[in-house]
Structure formats: C-alpha cells, structure tokens
Amino acid sequence: MTLRVAVVTDKPGWHGRELQRAFRALGLQAAFASLSDCRLELEGSQARVRVPGFGAQAPDAVFVRSIEAGTFEQVTLRLSVLTPARA
C-alpha cells in the first residue's frame, strides 16, 4: 500500500512541485491541499477530516508548507483540521 501525503499550501509553485517530486522518489503519493478547503465532519462522538483529493480516507501524513492568512478565528479553525479530536 502506498502512503499518501497531503502537502498543505495555497500556491504550490516550484517549491511544491519539488516537494511532490521528492515524495514520489521515496515511493509516496503526494497531493496538494489548502487548509481552507479541508473540512471537519462531526458525527456523534466521531470527528473526521476531509481533505480534497483523498476521498473518504484521511491522508497518512500531512506536510504543512504554508497556511493561508486570515482572521484569528479563520487561522485557528484551519489549524484545528491538523489536530482532530481523539475519542
């Protein structure tokens, strides 16, 4: 099974492409995602993170390259995606 890595950035640019290439060289699947596009789904006592491009399953790892600017509340909410609640 290939491990899947989400590279968090709003503008991948050449740095992002180099990271993606390096992850592939290690045998990992890497895809770009913006934290502002990620979602927390709360069902009962379960919290699930939805990352675009990864379907129903969360990525195996997350590499945070940048976090989009915003208000304190927006940035805090985006960061909460990186630390889902544990049961």
Short mmCIF file of N, CA and C in Angstrom, two decimals, residues 6-81:
data_model
loop_
_atom_site.label_atom_id
_atom_site.label_comp_id
_atom_site.label_asym_id
_atom_site.label_seq_id
_atom_site.Cartn_x
_atom_site.Cartn_y
_atom_site.Cartn_z
N ALA A 6 -0.53 14.63 2.17
CA ALA A 6 -1.13 15.89 1.76
C ALA A 6 -0.09 16.98 1.98
N VAL A 7 0.23 17.72 0.94
CA VAL A 7 1.14 18.86 1.05
C VAL A 7 0.25 20.10 1.14
N VAL A 8 0.21 20.71 2.32
CA VAL A 8 -0.68 21.84 2.56
C VAL A 8 -0.01 23.13 2.11
N THR A 9 -0.61 23.74 1.10
CA THR A 9 -0.16 25.02 0.57
C THR A 9 -1.26 25.58 -0.32
N ASP A 10 -1.32 26.90 -0.40
CA ASP A 10 -2.31 27.51 -1.29
C ASP A 10 -1.73 27.76 -2.67
N LYS A 11 -0.42 27.90 -2.75
CA LYS A 11 0.25 28.14 -4.02
C LYS A 11 1.47 27.22 -4.11
N PRO A 12 1.30 26.04 -4.74
CA PRO A 12 2.40 25.08 -4.77
C PRO A 12 3.69 25.62 -5.40
N GLY A 13 3.58 26.32 -6.52
CA GLY A 13 4.77 26.86 -7.16
C GLY A 13 5.84 25.81 -7.39
N TRP A 14 7.04 26.27 -7.68
CA TRP A 14 8.12 25.31 -7.96
C TRP A 14 8.57 24.60 -6.69
N HIS A 15 8.45 25.25 -5.52
CA HIS A 15 8.82 24.59 -4.27
C HIS A 15 7.91 23.38 -4.03
N GLY A 16 6.63 23.57 -4.25
CA GLY A 16 5.69 22.49 -4.06
C GLY A 16 5.93 21.34 -5.03
N ARG A 17 6.22 21.69 -6.28
CA ARG A 17 6.49 20.63 -7.26
C ARG A 17 7.75 19.84 -6.88
N GLU A 18 8.75 20.52 -6.34
CA GLU A 18 9.96 19.83 -5.90
C GLU A 18 9.67 18.91 -4.71
N LEU A 19 8.83 19.37 -3.80
CA LEU A 19 8.43 18.52 -2.68
C LEU A 19 7.68 17.28 -3.18
N GLN A 20 6.76 17.51 -4.10
CA GLN A 20 5.99 16.41 -4.65
C GLN A 20 6.92 15.40 -5.35
N ARG A 21 7.87 15.90 -6.09
CA ARG A 21 8.84 15.04 -6.77
C ARG A 21 9.66 14.24 -5.75
N ALA A 22 10.08 14.89 -4.66
CA ALA A 22 10.87 14.22 -3.63
C ALA A 22 10.05 13.12 -2.94
N PHE A 23 8.77 13.42 -2.65
CA PHE A 23 7.92 12.39 -2.04
C PHE A 23 7.74 11.20 -2.98
N ARG A 24 7.55 11.47 -4.26
CA ARG A 24 7.41 10.38 -5.23
C ARG A 24 8.67 9.53 -5.29
N ALA A 25 9.83 10.17 -5.22
CA ALA A 25 11.10 9.44 -5.25
C ALA A 25 11.21 8.50 -4.04
N LEU A 26 10.52 8.84 -2.95
CA LEU A 26 10.51 7.98 -1.76
C LEU A 26 9.40 6.93 -1.82
N GLY A 27 8.66 6.92 -2.92
CA GLY A 27 7.58 5.94 -3.08
C GLY A 27 6.27 6.36 -2.44
N LEU A 28 6.13 7.65 -2.16
CA LEU A 28 4.90 8.17 -1.55
C LEU A 28 4.07 8.90 -2.59
N GLN A 29 2.77 8.89 -2.40
CA GLN A 29 1.85 9.63 -3.26
C GLN A 29 1.60 10.97 -2.58
N ALA A 30 1.87 12.08 -3.25
CA ALA A 30 1.68 13.41 -2.67
C ALA A 30 0.70 14.22 -3.51
N ALA A 31 -0.19 14.92 -2.81
CA ALA A 31 -1.16 15.80 -3.47
C ALA A 31 -1.27 17.09 -2.68
N PHE A 32 -1.53 18.18 -3.38
CA PHE A 32 -1.65 19.49 -2.74
C PHE A 32 -3.05 19.69 -2.20
N ALA A 33 -3.12 20.39 -1.07
CA ALA A 33 -4.41 20.73 -0.47
C ALA A 33 -4.27 22.05 0.26
N SER A 34 -5.35 22.81 0.27
CA SER A 34 -5.40 24.06 1.01
C SER A 34 -6.18 23.80 2.29
N LEU A 35 -5.70 24.28 3.42
CA LEU A 35 -6.43 24.08 4.67
C LEU A 35 -7.82 24.70 4.60
N SER A 36 -7.97 25.78 3.86
CA SER A 36 -9.30 26.41 3.77
C SER A 36 -10.30 25.53 3.01
N ASP A 37 -9.81 24.54 2.26
CA ASP A 37 -10.70 23.62 1.55
C ASP A 37 -10.95 22.32 2.32
N CYS A 38 -10.21 22.10 3.39
CA CYS A 38 -10.39 20.91 4.22
C CYS A 38 -11.60 21.10 5.13
N ARG A 39 -12.19 20.00 5.54
CA ARG A 39 -13.39 20.08 6.37
C ARG A 39 -13.30 19.10 7.53
N LEU A 40 -13.88 19.52 8.66
CA LEU A 40 -14.09 18.63 9.79
C LEU A 40 -15.54 18.19 9.76
N GLU A 41 -15.78 16.89 9.80
CA GLU A 41 -17.15 16.39 9.85
C GLU A 41 -17.36 15.77 11.22
N LEU A 42 -18.37 16.26 11.91
CA LEU A 42 -18.66 15.78 13.25
C LEU A 42 -19.92 14.93 13.21
N GLU A 43 -19.77 13.67 13.63
CA GLU A 43 -20.90 12.75 13.70
C GLU A 43 -20.86 12.08 15.06
N GLY A 44 -21.78 12.48 15.92
CA GLY A 44 -21.78 11.93 17.28
C GLY A 44 -20.48 12.27 17.98
N SER A 45 -19.78 11.26 18.44
CA SER A 45 -18.50 11.49 19.12
C SER A 45 -17.32 11.36 18.17
N GLN A 46 -17.58 11.16 16.89
CA GLN A 46 -16.53 10.99 15.89
C GLN A 46 -16.25 12.29 15.14
N ALA A 47 -14.99 12.57 14.93
CA ALA A 47 -14.59 13.72 14.11
C ALA A 47 -13.75 13.17 12.96
N ARG A 48 -14.11 13.55 11.75
CA ARG A 48 -13.37 13.10 10.56
C ARG A 48 -12.86 14.31 9.81
N VAL A 49 -11.67 14.18 9.30
CA VAL A 49 -11.07 15.23 8.49
C VAL A 49 -11.25 14.85 7.03
N ARG A 50 -11.75 15.76 6.24
CA ARG A 50 -11.90 15.54 4.79
C ARG A 50 -10.92 16.46 4.08
N VAL A 51 -10.01 15.85 3.33
CA VAL A 51 -9.00 16.60 2.58
C VAL A 51 -9.28 16.40 1.10
N PRO A 52 -9.49 17.47 0.34
CA PRO A 52 -9.75 17.33 -1.09
C PRO A 52 -8.67 16.49 -1.77
N GLY A 53 -9.12 15.58 -2.63
CA GLY A 53 -8.18 14.73 -3.35
C GLY A 53 -7.88 13.42 -2.65
N PHE A 54 -8.42 13.21 -1.44
CA PHE A 54 -8.13 11.99 -0.70
C PHE A 54 -9.38 11.16 -0.41
N GLY A 55 -10.50 11.54 -0.98
CA GLY A 55 -11.72 10.76 -0.82
C GLY A 55 -12.17 10.69 0.62
N ALA A 56 -12.75 9.55 0.99
CA ALA A 56 -13.30 9.37 2.33
C ALA A 56 -12.22 9.13 3.38
N GLN A 57 -11.03 8.73 2.95
CA GLN A 57 -9.95 8.44 3.89
C GLN A 57 -9.04 9.64 4.05
N ALA A 58 -8.64 9.91 5.28
CA ALA A 58 -7.67 10.98 5.53
C ALA A 58 -6.31 10.55 4.99
N PRO A 59 -5.45 11.50 4.64
CA PRO A 59 -4.10 11.12 4.20
C PRO A 59 -3.34 10.46 5.34
N ASP A 60 -2.31 9.71 5.00
CA ASP A 60 -1.49 9.05 6.01
C ASP A 60 -0.58 10.04 6.73
N ALA A 61 -0.24 11.12 6.05
CA ALA A 61 0.63 12.15 6.63
C ALA A 61 0.29 13.50 6.01
N VAL A 62 0.66 14.55 6.73
CA VAL A 62 0.44 15.91 6.25
C VAL A 62 1.73 16.70 6.39
N PHE A 63 2.14 17.33 5.30
CA PHE A 63 3.31 18.19 5.29
C PHE A 63 2.79 19.62 5.11
N VAL A 64 2.93 20.44 6.14
CA VAL A 64 2.40 21.80 6.09
C VAL A 64 3.49 22.73 5.58
N ARG A 65 3.28 23.25 4.38
CA ARG A 65 4.23 24.18 3.78
C ARG A 65 3.84 25.62 4.09
N SER A 66 2.55 25.90 4.06
CA SER A 66 2.08 27.25 4.38
C SER A 66 0.62 27.18 4.81
N ILE A 67 0.21 28.22 5.54
CA ILE A 67 -1.18 28.34 5.97
C ILE A 67 -1.67 29.70 5.51
N GLU A 68 -2.80 29.70 4.82
CA GLU A 68 -3.37 30.93 4.29
C GLU A 68 -3.66 31.93 5.41
N ALA A 69 -3.42 33.19 5.15
CA ALA A 69 -3.69 34.25 6.12
C ALA A 69 -5.19 34.41 6.34
N GLY A 70 -5.55 35.02 7.44
CA GLY A 70 -6.96 35.28 7.73
C GLY A 70 -7.09 35.84 9.13
N THR A 71 -8.33 35.92 9.58
CA THR A 71 -8.57 36.39 10.94
C THR A 71 -8.08 35.33 11.92
N PHE A 72 -8.00 35.71 13.18
CA PHE A 72 -7.59 34.76 14.22
C PHE A 72 -8.48 33.53 14.19
N GLU A 73 -9.79 33.74 14.07
CA GLU A 73 -10.74 32.63 14.06
C GLU A 73 -10.54 31.73 12.84
N GLN A 74 -10.31 32.33 11.67
CA GLN A 74 -10.10 31.53 10.46
C GLN A 74 -8.85 30.67 10.57
N VAL A 75 -7.75 31.27 11.03
CA VAL A 75 -6.49 30.53 11.15
C VAL A 75 -6.62 29.43 12.20
N THR A 76 -7.27 29.75 13.33
CA THR A 76 -7.47 28.76 14.38
C THR A 76 -8.29 27.58 13.87
N LEU A 77 -9.35 27.87 13.11
CA LEU A 77 -10.17 26.79 12.56
C LEU A 77 -9.35 25.94 11.59
N ARG A 78 -8.56 26.58 10.74
CA ARG A 78 -7.72 25.81 9.80
C ARG A 78 -6.73 24.93 10.54
N LEU A 79 -6.13 25.45 11.59
CA LEU A 79 -5.17 24.66 12.36
C LEU A 79 -5.85 23.50 13.08
N SER A 80 -7.12 23.67 13.45
CA SER A 80 -7.83 22.58 14.12
C SER A 80 -7.99 21.36 13.21
N VAL A 81 -7.96 21.57 11.91
CA VAL A 81 -8.03 20.45 10.97
C VAL A 81 -6.81 19.54 11.15
#
